[in-house]
Structures are given as structure tokens and as C-alpha cells.
Amino acid sequence: MTLDTYRHAFQRFTENGGGSPSWIRPLREAGLDRFVRAGFPTRKNEDWRFTNLQPIATGEFRLLDPPEALPGLDALRPYLFGHEDWPRMVFVNGRFVRALSRLDGIPSSVQLLSLREALDSQREVVEAHLAKVAVNAPSAFTDLNTAFMADGALLVLPADAVLEHPVHLVFVTAPGAADGATHPRTLIVAGRHAQATVVESYVSLAEQRYLTNTVSEIFLEEGARVNHCKVQLESEAAYHVGTIEAWQGRSSHFESFSFAMGGALSRTNVYTVLDGEGSHVQLDGLYVGHGVQHLDHQTRIEHAKPGCTSREIYKGMLDDRSHAVFNGKVYVRAEAQQTDGKQTNRNLLLSETAKVDTKPQLEIFADDVKCTHGATVGQLDELALFYCQTRGIPLSDARTMVTYAFAADVIEEIQTRPVAEHLEALVRERLERGSARAE
Amino acid sequence: MLEIKNLHAKAEDNLILKGIDLTVHAGEIHAVMGPNGSGKSTLAQVLAGHPAYEVTEGSILFEGQDLLESEPDARAAAGIFLAFQYPVEIPGVSNAYFLRAAYNEKRKRQGLDEIDPIDFMDLMEEKLSLVNWSSDILSRAVNAGFSGGEKKRNEILQMAVLEPKLAVLDETDSGLDIDALRIVAEGVNSLRRPDNATIVVTHYQRLLNYIVPDYVHVLFGGRIVKSGGKELALELEERGYDWVHEVAA
């Protein structure tokens, strides 16, 4: 697909009313211009050195419309963590579906609505925040999203608001979406000392090739606490690029977990700026690959102010011919004295042909900091398998047990128990299948 | 119960066992002693089915069945238990989970349902008391960060839970202080029954003060060069392995 095609697509998109309201139009056009000028990044770009975007760059993806027949709640139930009671926004092919959503159960002072509505009714807060974080790191995919974002979620918490339950944003691709693309956009604004947990799930109801290009921006004002969990379970024929960008004010507390097990090719970016003294971030993640999956994560923690702490643990388990990439950067500005940062990436290769490229990076411009980082790539401990066997545990069960144990501590980091338990079950099931094949 | 005949085994290209003959009957305790490098631990590992060792000659029959054809888990299922010289750490798997998995495998083979979690805790209370331990140990990851003594005690706990027919204790005394040694030995002794048997592999006579063997075998250069009663261990302690060297030569 040539870049001109994106211009034409944008023209059609706006002609069909997709570009409205008019105040947002310049933002979209600026995004499109930057995207068309730069194009999709190639592997010459250091940020994409290990991920070949050709399948996305050359793919002919049309903007998806809502499906003719909406899925029922039954079809979504397996993805709801056993908690239909949580506040929930369901997006089918990128569009908010009220009938499948559940917006009650949150305080009246808190706003939770679709971005499409919010562009009209909540211009002030949207204009003040949209594309204000996700502008720090120039990215073709974020620009593309800004141009074509059709819907998504807006969550605004006033000062001191505390959400009792997690808000679940479910992005569903319906059957019949082959060669389609969605560009969901989510904006979370947590006021002073507000607290919320947000879970984003990306699922497909059919095995099909499509592109999800999603961006979530999160603002944490002074003392705010946001726990964010992303669950990527796309079709294994699909492409997924997702960016989560946070801005953190003084004494704020941001926790992010990125789980990636779906997609033919997926890339998740998690970026945060610690822009207020005494703020804290915890970035964790787990990627589980098999077949020929390609799973890429890039994280960046920018310590911009003094006295902030960051903790990061990413783990990966790769089987068959799967390939994972981890690129994590911790950047400490000269002003950010008394920075305390710790970053770890650990990988387990379950086959001779699986592959991982890991690149933890520290860039420190302050002199009074405490930063450590490290990465490991290992294989299953054969001696541990033998040990289990001598206790009567069959080899395939031993493989699952020892492999799962590798990921157990990072899954434990997920504060929302039903999500942790659900992911544990998914990982175990995947490992059991892998172990059975390995016999 | 166990019949080893002319057993030869190698690791990579090194022939380590060069013709072992050993017969163990139910109710017996056998001690296998020998200097470093004599093949004691290899014998223990070969019995358990360690994949690094290849049996090149000879046979092992366990209750009349050819053991060499069986995978390590099938050997455990048949009733063989190896207490490791260096118990393996499994970070992320709790002792409770591990013990329950192993115990349930045994029940499954007996055609029984998985044990109820409450019944399992009752069982654990009983087994923990055999090694004089509190239930705190159950929530810790298998051997991860355990002291040498704790690891050995954990081996005996597993043995107590699985109640094997034949227990092979590989240098279980190494790295134990006298108190830990006594606890481990008492655990082993309390599990002793007329229908099970124990092979104690050790370098030193010390453990045999607590676990008194019926037979002592001296392994040297991959062969059993001398067998006798428990007094042989005392003689070895006194005269050292050089003496056996002379006997063997």
C-alpha cells in the first residue's frame, strides 16, 4: 500500500464524517502529514531494528466498519475475567457498542464515555489532553492513529475520586474483518489523588488477518494512582501495534502490565515520563510466543524530576520458531537527582529455534542516581525436569510446571486478582499444549 | 526387590560403573561406601534414570521388572525414590504445590481421586512432624534459597510423603551438622518397614551410627570390591580407603 493510498483513505474517512468535529481536524491532518512524510519505519530505524514491518507496510488494510451482526455477550464472556459486574466498555471493530457495555457502578463525578461522544460533548478535557502525551515520542503508528482514530474510551476522574472496580475496555474484532484496520484511542485523566484500575483487552472472535493500531494516553496528576493492564489476545494471523503513554505528576504512582500472547506480529510500546518529584512507576510484562509469532516490546522510562523511582520486570517464554524483542530504555535527565531505577528482562527459550533480542539501555545524565539493569536468556533447567520426574511427575507435566514457574512471579505482580488468575490459566493451557507436543 | 547384575554405565565417554552386582531384599538397609570418584553417586543416579548416564552392559531388575527400559517418572511410580546429593531448586513452584502434584500422581496410579486440600494439609502435618518441621516450609519455593541442611530435610519430607519401596539416599549426610543429621536419620528410620528397603550411599561412616545398615559394600573403581556387615563400616573408618585399595589390588 503506497502512502498516497493513506491520503485517499483519509479523504474518504473525512467525507464520511469520520474526521468530525471540526476542531479536531487540524490534529488529524497534522498526524496524517507526519505519517505520510516519514512513512512506516524500516529496520534501519534503531527502534525497529529487530521487527520487520513489511507485512503491515505492504498490507492493504481498509478502515473497519461495525459488523452487520453484533456478537452477543456470550461470545465475550470468556474474556471478561468472570466479572461481568465490572464497569465495561465494549468496542466491536473499533466502535463503541452500548448494548454490550455496562456503564453503571461508577461514581457520578467520574466520566466514562466513548471518545466519539467525548469529542463533541467533552471538548475541553479532550482538547487539553489528547495527543499531548503521545507527542513526545514521534511514531508513525501514533500519527496514523491520530489521523484515523474513530472511537475509544475517555475516562476522567476528578480529584480524590476512587474507582472501586476495574474499568474494563474490551476491543473486539468480529468475524469477517479480514484485511480491516482499527485505530482505537483511549484517554485517561486521573485528577489529584484519584485512583483507578483500567484493563484493556484486545481479542478476536475469528482467526483472521487484520491490523489493530491502538494508542492510550494516561495523565496522572499529583498523587494519582493508576493501575493499567493490557491483555493482548489478538488472532494469531493479526497485526497489533499498541502504544501506552503516561505522564506522571508529583508523587503519582503508575503501574502497567503488558501481556502479549496473540498476534502474528505485535508491538507494544509503554512510555512514561516521571515529571513530578517523588513519583513512582512499575512497568511489568509477560510475552508468550509459539509458532512463528513475533512479539516486540519497547519501554521507555524518563526520569525528568528528582527523587523518582522506577521498577521494571519483563519476562518472556518463547517456543517453536517464535521471536521476541525487548528494548527497554531508562533515561535520567540531568535534573533528576536521587533517581532510583531497576530494570530486568528475563527470557526462557523453550525450543532450539525460538529467538529473542533483548536490549536494556540506561542513559544517565544526572550524577547522584542508583540505576541497575540486566537481561538474561536461558533454557529450561533439564535437571529440574529430571528432579520432578524422580518424584513421579511425568515429563510433560514437569515441563509445564517448571516453565510456568518462570513466569509465576511476574504474573503475581498483577494487582487485579481475577486478571492474574485468568492469565495464569491461559499461560498454563498454552504451556500444556507445548509440553504435550514436546513429548 | 532389587537385583543389579554386571552393571556398566558411562557418562559421555567415561566408563564409570564397571560391573556392579548388588541384591537388595525387602526390609534391608544397604550402605554403599567408597572414596570420591568410585562411582557411588553414579550408581544412585543410574537407578533413578538420570539421562546423562548410559548403561552399556548389565541389568537392573526391580520387583522382577526391567528398570532400564523405564523413564524416571515410571521408576518413581514403581516405588524408587532418590534423595539427591544436590537437591534441585525450582523457583516459582511452592513446596506444597510440588508435593501435592507428586502425591496426586501416586494416587492417580492407584486409581484414587486427587486428595482433598484439607486432607492434604492433615497429611502434611503428620509428615512434617517426622522431620521436625513447621508448615512454613510448604509455602516456600522448592529448595530455592534453602540451606544445605534444609534441602536434605526436604528430601526426607518428600520421601515421607511418597513412601517409596526403595529409597536411595545419595550422600544425604554431606553438609549436615550433627543435629540435622540426627533429624534426617530419625526420619529415615521412622519410615522403615518390613516391606521397604534403603540404600545409603555415603563417604563417611558417621551417618551409619544413626541409620544402621544390614550390609556394607565398598565401591572402588566402579566395582564392589568388598561386602560385609555393619562392622565393615567401622573398619573403613579406622583404616581408611587405602586399605580397600590394597585389598582390591
XYZ file of C-alpha atoms in Angstrom:
688
model
C 0.000 0.000 0.000
C 1.564 3.277 -1.001
C 1.460 6.207 1.370
C -0.735 8.074 -1.098
C -3.376 5.484 -0.501
C -3.481 6.669 3.098
C -4.191 10.204 1.871
C -7.069 8.904 -0.215
C -8.305 6.823 2.665
C -8.204 9.885 4.890
C -10.204 11.866 2.347
C -12.885 9.193 2.233
C -12.801 8.924 6.038
C -13.469 12.643 6.456
C -16.077 12.723 3.675
C -17.979 10.062 5.580
C -17.933 12.236 8.662
C -15.097 10.320 10.303
C -12.996 13.417 10.776
C -15.542 15.372 12.802
C -15.841 17.512 14.823
C -14.060 20.262 13.009
C -11.900 21.378 15.933
C -10.056 18.060 15.869
C -9.442 18.195 12.133
C -6.088 20.052 12.281
C -4.795 17.461 14.751
C -5.754 14.633 12.416
C -4.262 16.345 9.391
C -1.023 17.040 11.216
C -0.862 13.363 12.154
C -1.504 12.291 8.589
C 1.109 14.716 7.243
C 3.771 13.478 9.619
C 2.897 9.888 8.827
C 2.962 10.324 5.069
C 6.191 12.269 5.226
C 8.012 9.703 7.345
C 6.275 6.518 6.227
C 6.473 3.256 8.110
C 9.763 2.832 9.925
C 12.237 0.366 8.474
C 14.755 -1.773 10.287
C 17.334 0.957 9.754
C 15.453 2.813 12.465
C 17.073 1.799 15.752
C 13.654 1.498 17.430
C 12.589 -1.114 14.890
C 15.859 -2.907 14.309
C 14.526 -6.374 15.177
C 10.985 -6.056 13.831
C 10.193 -6.184 10.158
C 7.089 -4.114 9.420
C 6.818 -5.136 5.779
C 3.642 -7.194 6.353
C 1.933 -4.088 7.743
C 3.500 -1.588 5.333
C 2.540 -3.604 2.281
C -0.792 -4.855 3.602
C -3.957 -3.414 2.115
C -5.967 -2.583 5.219
C -9.336 -0.831 4.944
C -10.894 1.009 7.855
C -13.292 -1.369 9.516
C -16.990 -0.642 9.841
C -19.128 -2.111 12.580
C -20.161 -5.647 11.611
C -23.628 -6.330 10.236
C -24.379 -8.687 13.076
C -23.103 -7.724 16.507
C -21.698 -10.501 18.659
C -23.674 -11.400 21.756
C -22.464 -11.132 25.319
C -21.987 -14.918 25.329
C -19.201 -14.588 22.798
C -17.434 -12.047 25.011
C -17.892 -13.856 28.286
C -14.610 -15.837 28.069
C -12.752 -12.516 28.052
C -14.461 -10.852 30.996
C -12.334 -12.464 33.768
C -15.509 -13.828 35.343
C -16.504 -10.260 36.210
C -19.457 -9.078 34.209
C -20.162 -6.787 37.149
C -17.181 -4.533 36.404
C -17.825 -1.300 34.512
C -17.134 -2.170 30.902
C -16.924 -0.561 27.517
C -17.036 -2.901 24.554
C -15.775 -1.824 21.158
C -16.574 -4.001 18.165
C -14.374 -3.367 15.129
C -13.259 -0.224 16.884
C -16.723 1.229 17.561
C -18.339 1.559 20.954
C -21.327 -0.744 21.424
C -23.549 0.434 24.248
C -25.645 -2.724 24.242
C -22.645 -4.835 25.233
C -21.275 -2.328 27.710
C -22.011 -1.567 31.306
C -21.520 1.989 32.417
C -23.235 1.917 35.788
C -21.416 1.255 39.016
C -19.088 4.225 38.829
C -19.431 7.433 40.844
C -21.422 10.145 39.084
C -18.482 12.529 39.291
C -16.426 10.194 37.110
C -16.836 10.403 33.376
C -16.635 7.252 31.348
C -17.809 7.563 27.774
C -16.842 6.799 24.223
C -14.275 9.038 22.606
C -16.624 9.604 19.695
C -19.159 11.180 22.028
C -16.487 12.922 24.053
C -15.101 14.728 21.015
C -18.428 16.522 20.852
C -19.508 16.782 24.462
C -16.197 16.985 26.375
C -14.140 19.163 24.105
C -12.390 20.993 26.941
C -10.846 17.993 28.660
C -10.166 16.149 25.421
C -8.527 19.119 23.767
C -6.396 19.749 26.840
C -5.018 16.209 26.871
C -5.452 14.375 23.590
C -2.160 13.895 21.749
C -0.413 15.861 24.467
C 1.474 12.880 25.898
C 1.723 10.758 22.811
C 3.614 13.515 21.119
C 6.883 13.063 22.987
C 7.978 10.089 21.003
C 7.407 10.611 17.318
C 5.861 7.454 15.993
C 4.380 6.655 12.626
C 1.766 4.465 14.271
C 0.664 7.108 16.763
C 0.423 9.624 13.922
C -1.629 7.171 11.908
C -3.860 6.621 14.909
C -4.337 10.349 15.428
C -5.384 10.736 11.804
C -7.835 7.832 11.787
C -8.981 7.410 15.395
C -12.702 6.791 15.191
C -13.547 5.782 18.727
C -12.167 4.645 22.042
C -12.685 5.491 25.673
C -12.472 8.614 27.743
C -12.117 8.196 31.481
C -11.891 11.327 33.580
C -11.534 11.106 37.351
C -11.905 14.333 39.316
C -9.677 14.967 42.317
C -9.919 12.298 45.041
C -12.228 10.048 43.022
C -11.589 6.377 43.690
C -12.982 3.618 41.491
C -13.974 0.557 43.419
C -13.832 -1.845 40.478
C -11.542 -2.033 37.480
C -12.831 -0.445 34.291
C -12.600 -2.993 31.501
C -12.153 -1.787 27.936
C -12.740 -4.664 25.539
C -11.650 -4.212 21.930
C -13.205 -6.987 19.892
C -12.631 -7.780 16.262
C -15.704 -9.522 14.889
C -15.678 -12.311 12.307
C -15.489 -11.066 8.715
C -12.925 -8.392 9.497
C -10.174 -9.754 7.248
C -7.864 -7.019 5.921
C -9.501 -4.437 8.119
C -7.861 -1.918 10.417
C -8.936 -0.136 13.578
C -7.261 2.764 15.340
C -8.734 2.907 18.853
C -7.747 5.825 21.062
C -8.117 5.942 24.807
C -7.596 8.868 27.120
C -7.407 8.522 30.887
C -7.144 11.616 33.045
C -6.682 10.962 36.762
C -7.050 14.112 38.841
C -5.189 14.851 42.068
C -5.165 11.790 44.351
C -7.655 9.959 42.152
C -7.332 6.188 41.864
C -8.358 3.782 39.137
C -7.599 0.425 37.619
C -8.082 0.042 33.881
C -7.839 -3.196 31.958
C -7.644 -3.153 28.172
C -8.294 -6.400 26.324
C -7.717 -6.987 22.619
C -9.447 -10.086 21.306
C -10.726 -11.519 18.049
C -13.764 -13.722 17.571
C -12.213 -15.329 14.477
C -8.791 -16.276 13.161
C -8.191 -13.555 10.594
C -5.635 -11.088 9.358
C -6.306 -7.515 10.414
C -4.475 -4.583 11.979
C -5.116 -3.051 15.368
C -3.248 0.187 15.918
C -4.155 1.459 19.331
C -2.981 4.368 21.468
C -3.748 5.015 25.128
C -2.733 8.195 26.861
C -2.753 8.408 30.614
C -2.357 11.522 32.732
C -1.639 11.206 36.418
C -1.892 14.435 38.314
C -0.347 14.946 41.746
C -0.760 11.897 43.956
C -2.881 9.999 41.434
C -2.625 6.225 41.210
C -3.402 4.358 38.026
C -3.063 0.657 37.553
C -3.165 -0.267 33.885
C -3.234 -3.745 32.460
C -3.177 -4.589 28.798
C -4.132 -8.070 27.625
C -3.231 -8.728 24.000
C -5.003 -11.848 22.738
C -5.411 -10.971 19.069
C -5.876 -13.559 16.340
C -2.590 -15.270 15.549
C -2.976 -14.077 11.964
C -3.372 -10.439 13.010
C -1.040 -7.476 13.455
C -1.144 -5.384 16.582
C 0.672 -2.186 17.407
C -0.196 -0.579 20.705
C 1.239 2.419 22.473
C 0.635 3.342 26.074
C 1.992 6.728 27.068
C 1.789 8.116 30.551
C 2.628 11.472 32.026
C 3.190 11.481 35.765
C 2.883 14.425 38.096
C 4.331 14.789 41.585
C 4.012 11.758 43.896
C 1.909 9.905 41.366
C 2.010 6.159 41.110
C 1.643 4.318 37.814
C 1.603 0.572 37.395
C 1.473 -1.017 33.999
C 1.326 -4.639 32.969
C 1.541 -5.707 29.357
C 0.564 -9.255 28.492
C 1.110 -10.397 24.916
C 0.197 -13.842 23.681
C -1.687 -13.186 20.437
C -0.988 -11.812 17.004
C 1.279 -12.842 14.151
C 3.260 -9.678 14.770
C 2.728 -7.466 17.764
C 4.490 -4.478 19.160
C 3.646 -2.796 22.428
C 5.230 0.470 23.453
C 4.979 1.575 27.050
C 6.368 5.020 27.710
C 6.219 7.154 30.805
C 7.614 10.471 31.909
C 8.198 10.918 35.638
C 7.630 14.632 35.535
C 6.933 15.340 39.200
C 9.129 14.785 42.249
C 8.610 11.607 44.213
C 6.626 9.815 41.543
C 6.880 6.081 41.027
C 6.372 3.742 38.118
C 6.254 -0.020 37.902
C 6.318 -1.468 34.384
C 5.872 -5.202 34.104
C 5.121 -7.518 31.270
C 4.966 -11.055 30.010
C 5.117 -12.275 26.437
C 4.433 -15.860 25.484
C 5.198 -16.922 21.919
C 4.785 -20.071 19.878
C 4.553 -21.000 16.208
C 6.034 -18.152 14.188
C 4.741 -15.332 16.365
C 6.750 -12.143 16.630
C 6.275 -10.289 19.918
C 8.007 -6.971 20.437
C 8.031 -4.659 23.444
C 9.613 -1.286 23.751
C 9.550 0.586 27.026
C 10.916 3.956 27.984
C 11.024 5.452 31.438
C 12.076 9.060 31.505
C 13.167 10.364 34.877
C 12.635 14.097 34.431
C 12.429 15.222 38.058
C 14.383 14.373 41.220
C 13.594 11.633 43.673
C 11.542 9.318 41.469
C 11.658 5.546 41.450
C 11.102 3.070 38.659
C 10.866 -0.685 38.689
C 10.569 -2.855 35.632
C 10.364 -6.611 35.126
C 9.598 -8.098 31.739
C 9.673 -11.805 31.115
C 9.233 -13.868 28.005
C 8.744 -17.506 27.107
C 9.322 -18.475 23.514
C 8.594 -21.807 21.889
C 8.816 -23.182 18.329
C 10.131 -20.550 15.914
C 8.721 -17.559 17.758
C 10.773 -14.409 18.084
C 10.592 -11.796 20.809
C 12.141 -8.397 21.151
C 12.601 -6.380 24.302
C 14.004 -2.886 24.125
C 13.820 -1.033 27.405
C 15.296 2.351 27.981
C 15.695 4.203 31.240
C 16.568 7.819 30.626
C 17.668 10.029 33.513
C 17.763 13.744 32.846
C 20.441 15.910 34.449
C 17.870 17.431 36.767
C 16.639 14.061 38.037
C 18.955 13.538 41.015
C 18.276 10.775 43.524
C 16.762 8.647 40.818
C 16.307 5.020 41.787
C 15.722 2.710 38.847
C 15.810 -1.018 38.375
C 15.129 -2.846 35.153
C 15.154 -6.565 34.435
C 14.340 -8.631 31.371
C 14.400 -12.418 31.549
C 13.711 -14.818 28.737
C 13.200 -18.533 28.525
C 13.704 -20.283 25.207
C 11.667 -23.483 25.006
C 12.958 -24.673 21.652
C 16.195 -24.644 19.678
C 14.627 -22.364 17.076
C 12.993 -19.707 19.252
C 14.797 -16.414 19.377
C 14.961 -13.294 21.484
C 16.669 -9.964 21.011
C 16.950 -8.044 24.247
C 18.389 -4.608 24.649
C 18.133 -2.933 28.029
C 19.549 0.568 27.953
C 20.451 3.167 30.534
C 21.128 6.767 29.627
C 22.072 8.793 32.659
C 22.809 12.498 32.701
C 22.495 13.056 36.466
C 25.327 12.140 38.849
C 23.507 11.096 42.011
C 21.483 8.110 40.854
C 21.065 4.449 41.616
C 20.221 2.503 38.488
C 20.659 -1.131 37.605
C 19.591 -3.187 34.664
C 20.082 -6.663 33.369
C 18.880 -9.167 30.834
C 19.082 -12.928 30.639
C 18.228 -15.543 28.059
C 18.100 -19.119 29.291
C 16.737 -22.530 28.615
C 14.627 -24.886 30.627
C 16.550 -26.446 33.505
C 16.840 -30.093 32.442
C 17.954 -31.078 35.915
C 14.767 -29.600 37.399
C 12.733 -31.693 34.940
C 14.614 -34.842 35.976
C 14.086 -33.958 39.619
C 10.322 -33.661 39.085
C 10.323 -36.960 37.214
C 12.075 -38.754 40.055
C 9.121 -37.675 42.196
C 6.739 -39.384 39.801
C 5.674 -36.328 37.829
C 5.507 -37.149 34.093
C 7.855 -35.188 31.850
C 5.156 -33.150 30.088
C 3.633 -32.069 33.415
C 7.100 -31.321 34.749
C 7.797 -29.122 31.723
C 4.604 -27.165 32.265
C 5.278 -26.813 35.981
C 8.865 -25.647 35.653
C 8.116 -23.372 32.697
C 5.131 -21.766 34.371
C 7.214 -21.231 37.482
C 9.469 -18.993 35.414
C 6.575 -16.606 34.768
C 4.770 -17.000 38.081
C 6.413 -14.106 39.911
C 5.700 -11.569 37.193
C 2.045 -12.626 36.932
C 1.911 -12.224 40.716
C 2.671 -8.545 40.146
C -0.772 -8.039 38.624
C -2.785 -6.402 41.377
C -6.186 -7.314 39.942
C -6.507 -10.919 41.067
C -9.164 -12.094 38.588
C -6.957 -10.862 35.737
C -3.870 -12.563 37.190
C -5.781 -15.826 37.608
C -7.178 -15.658 34.090
C -3.740 -15.043 32.587
C -2.280 -17.841 34.683
C -4.868 -20.233 33.226
C -4.170 -19.034 29.667
C -0.426 -19.446 30.065
C -0.761 -22.877 31.656
C -3.052 -24.024 28.860
C -0.595 -22.785 26.229
C 2.305 -24.482 28.015
C 0.422 -27.749 28.398
C -0.145 -27.856 24.665
C 3.539 -27.077 24.082
C 4.675 -29.721 26.570
C 2.393 -32.331 25.031
C 3.924 -31.615 21.616
C 7.457 -31.755 23.008
C 6.946 -35.347 24.191
C 13.350 -56.464 45.449
C 16.346 -55.076 43.561
C 18.740 -57.118 41.524
C 21.671 -55.421 39.818
C 23.820 -57.594 37.609
C 27.108 -56.744 35.909
C 26.061 -53.114 35.583
C 28.268 -50.963 33.358
C 27.483 -47.289 32.835
C 29.208 -44.343 31.238
C 28.852 -40.595 31.192
C 29.890 -39.190 27.836
C 32.925 -41.340 27.090
C 33.943 -42.178 30.625
C 33.091 -45.635 31.806
C 32.265 -45.197 35.491
C 30.493 -48.355 36.583
C 32.411 -51.453 35.536
C 30.352 -54.407 36.610
C 28.244 -53.871 39.719
C 26.401 -56.774 41.298
C 24.049 -55.975 44.141
C 20.932 -57.632 45.506
C 18.625 -55.925 47.984
C 15.696 -57.631 49.681
C 12.690 -56.041 51.349
C 13.354 -54.975 54.916
C 17.089 -54.474 54.382
C 19.355 -51.455 54.677
C 22.439 -51.479 52.490
C 25.262 -48.991 52.767
C 27.355 -48.265 49.687
C 30.629 -46.653 50.679
C 33.660 -45.605 48.767
C 36.132 -42.824 48.120
C 35.423 -39.880 45.841
C 35.155 -40.885 42.212
C 34.455 -44.534 42.965
C 31.055 -44.392 41.233
C 28.737 -44.232 44.289
C 26.693 -41.297 43.096
C 26.645 -42.609 39.553
C 25.086 -45.809 40.824
C 22.394 -43.800 42.625
C 21.700 -41.639 39.565
C 21.564 -44.634 37.231
C 18.983 -46.262 39.496
C 16.834 -43.135 39.210
C 17.310 -42.940 35.455
C 19.427 -39.806 35.044
C 19.614 -39.109 31.293
C 23.314 -38.170 31.444
C 24.307 -41.775 32.091
C 24.175 -44.552 29.573
C 24.032 -48.162 30.660
C 26.261 -50.127 28.318
C 26.021 -53.561 29.840
C 24.219 -55.485 32.565
C 20.734 -55.294 34.018
C 18.655 -53.871 36.846
C 15.539 -55.723 37.878
C 13.142 -54.127 40.342
C 10.497 -56.487 41.622
C 11.199 -58.623 38.588
C 10.696 -55.771 36.097
C 13.443 -54.459 33.832
C 14.092 -50.998 35.199
C 16.376 -49.819 32.403
C 13.509 -49.546 29.964
C 11.592 -47.125 32.212
C 11.558 -43.339 32.275
C 12.490 -41.721 35.601
C 8.834 -40.972 36.456
C 7.888 -44.595 35.768
C 10.658 -45.718 38.129
C 9.269 -43.393 40.778
C 5.858 -44.858 40.069
C 7.287 -48.333 40.591
C 8.417 -47.235 44.040
C 12.003 -45.996 43.697
C 12.988 -42.747 45.372
C 16.320 -40.956 45.060
C 17.237 -38.454 47.760
C 19.584 -36.183 45.806
C 23.060 -35.275 46.923
C 22.377 -31.828 45.478
C 18.607 -31.280 45.575
C 17.460 -29.107 42.676
C 15.977 -25.657 43.208
C 12.725 -24.916 41.398
C 11.993 -21.203 41.853
C 8.326 -20.330 41.455
C 6.945 -23.752 42.455
C 5.903 -23.935 46.074
C 6.772 -26.959 48.152
C 3.077 -27.531 48.796
C 2.220 -27.476 45.084
C 5.120 -29.763 44.260
C 4.373 -32.275 46.997
C 0.683 -32.342 46.151
C 1.438 -32.851 42.442
C 3.778 -35.742 43.223
C 1.386 -37.244 45.759
C -1.576 -36.977 43.385
C 0.393 -38.713 40.636
C 0.848 -41.595 43.025
C -2.862 -41.631 43.875
C -3.749 -41.483 40.199
C -1.699 -44.605 39.555
C -3.506 -46.316 42.403
C -6.822 -45.395 40.792
C -7.660 -42.887 43.522
C -9.040 -39.360 43.158
C -6.865 -36.341 43.850
C -6.512 -35.617 47.532
C -8.807 -33.035 49.055
C -6.803 -29.899 50.041
C -7.858 -30.205 53.690
C -6.875 -33.861 53.846
C -3.602 -32.933 52.202
C -2.837 -30.413 54.930
C -3.565 -33.063 57.566
C -1.203 -35.419 55.795
C 1.446 -32.684 55.675
C 1.144 -32.029 59.410
C 1.900 -35.669 60.048
C 4.817 -35.849 57.607
C 6.314 -32.548 58.718
C 6.443 -33.795 62.280
C 8.634 -36.698 61.087
C 11.325 -34.226 60.111
C 10.568 -31.857 62.958
C 9.478 -29.012 60.674
C 6.751 -26.368 60.696
C 4.314 -25.832 57.842
C 6.035 -22.553 56.899
C 8.241 -24.600 54.642
C 5.281 -25.509 52.433
C 4.822 -22.017 51.037
C 8.485 -21.636 50.102
C 9.624 -22.491 46.590
C 11.116 -25.969 46.242
C 14.656 -25.801 47.664
C 15.065 -22.207 46.460
C 17.361 -20.400 48.862
C 17.300 -23.366 51.254
C 20.386 -24.053 53.343
C 22.189 -27.320 52.712
C 20.530 -28.856 55.759
C 17.066 -27.657 54.735
C 17.496 -29.172 51.293
C 18.346 -32.562 52.755
C 15.477 -32.375 55.182
C 13.179 -31.527 52.283
C 14.301 -34.691 50.516
C 13.282 -36.753 53.526
C 9.949 -34.904 53.688
C 9.275 -35.842 50.066
C 10.267 -39.407 50.829
C 7.891 -39.464 53.775
C 5.029 -38.228 51.589
C 5.695 -40.654 48.733
C 6.515 -43.704 50.898
C 8.729 -45.471 48.355
C 9.517 -49.178 48.357
C 13.191 -48.498 47.739
C 14.835 -45.301 48.933
C 18.302 -44.420 47.678
C 19.962 -41.780 49.852
C 22.817 -40.190 47.932
C 25.289 -38.593 50.360
C 22.393 -37.339 52.416
C 24.824 -36.713 55.282
C 27.096 -34.345 53.374
C 26.900 -30.794 54.634
C 24.770 -31.659 57.664
C 25.608 -30.664 61.189
C 25.030 -33.220 63.902
C 21.522 -32.021 64.809
C 20.341 -32.010 61.205
C 21.959 -35.397 60.702
C 20.005 -36.811 63.619
C 16.710 -35.374 62.372
C 17.276 -36.764 58.884
C 18.298 -40.173 60.231
C 15.326 -40.356 62.572
C 13.067 -39.510 59.669
C 14.528 -42.326 57.598
C 14.333 -44.805 60.473
C 10.718 -43.999 61.216
C 9.807 -44.747 57.590
C 11.435 -48.149 57.760
C 9.046 -51.084 57.285
C 9.434 -54.803 56.589
C 8.238 -54.265 53.013
C 10.603 -51.482 52.038
C 14.345 -51.148 51.670
C 17.007 -48.441 51.785
C 20.342 -47.943 50.084
C 22.522 -45.413 51.878
C 25.299 -44.028 49.712
C 27.942 -42.321 51.822
C 31.573 -41.468 52.043
C 31.705 -41.465 55.836
C 30.703 -43.893 58.500
C 29.098 -41.128 60.606
C 25.542 -41.466 59.188
C 25.663 -45.220 59.790
C 25.719 -44.618 63.540
C 22.154 -43.452 63.133
C 20.939 -45.498 60.184
C 22.357 -48.901 60.987
C 22.933 -50.995 57.855
C 22.489 -54.715 57.490
C 25.122 -54.809 54.755
C 28.026 -52.610 53.803
C 29.536 -52.596 50.318
C 32.716 -50.879 49.334
C 32.777 -49.411 45.860
C 36.105 -48.816 44.222
C 36.912 -48.068 40.595
C 33.340 -48.780 39.543
C 33.125 -52.193 41.193
C 32.080 -53.526 44.569
C 35.380 -54.783 45.957
C 34.263 -55.820 49.411
C 30.979 -56.548 51.202
C 30.259 -57.260 54.813
C 28.150 -56.412 57.839
C 27.927 -53.101 59.663
C 31.343 -53.691 61.253
C 32.928 -53.191 57.832
C 31.991 -49.518 58.001
C 33.828 -49.151 61.286
C 36.845 -50.877 59.874
C 36.847 -48.497 56.927
C 36.595 -45.552 59.253
C 39.610 -46.782 61.134
C 41.805 -47.956 58.300
C 40.728 -45.613 55.508
C 40.019 -46.339 51.870
C 43.683 -47.011 51.082
C 43.242 -50.263 52.834
C 40.494 -51.246 50.411
C 42.708 -50.134 47.600
C 45.229 -52.711 48.723
C 42.523 -55.341 49.062
C 41.296 -54.567 45.569
C 44.760 -54.680 44.077
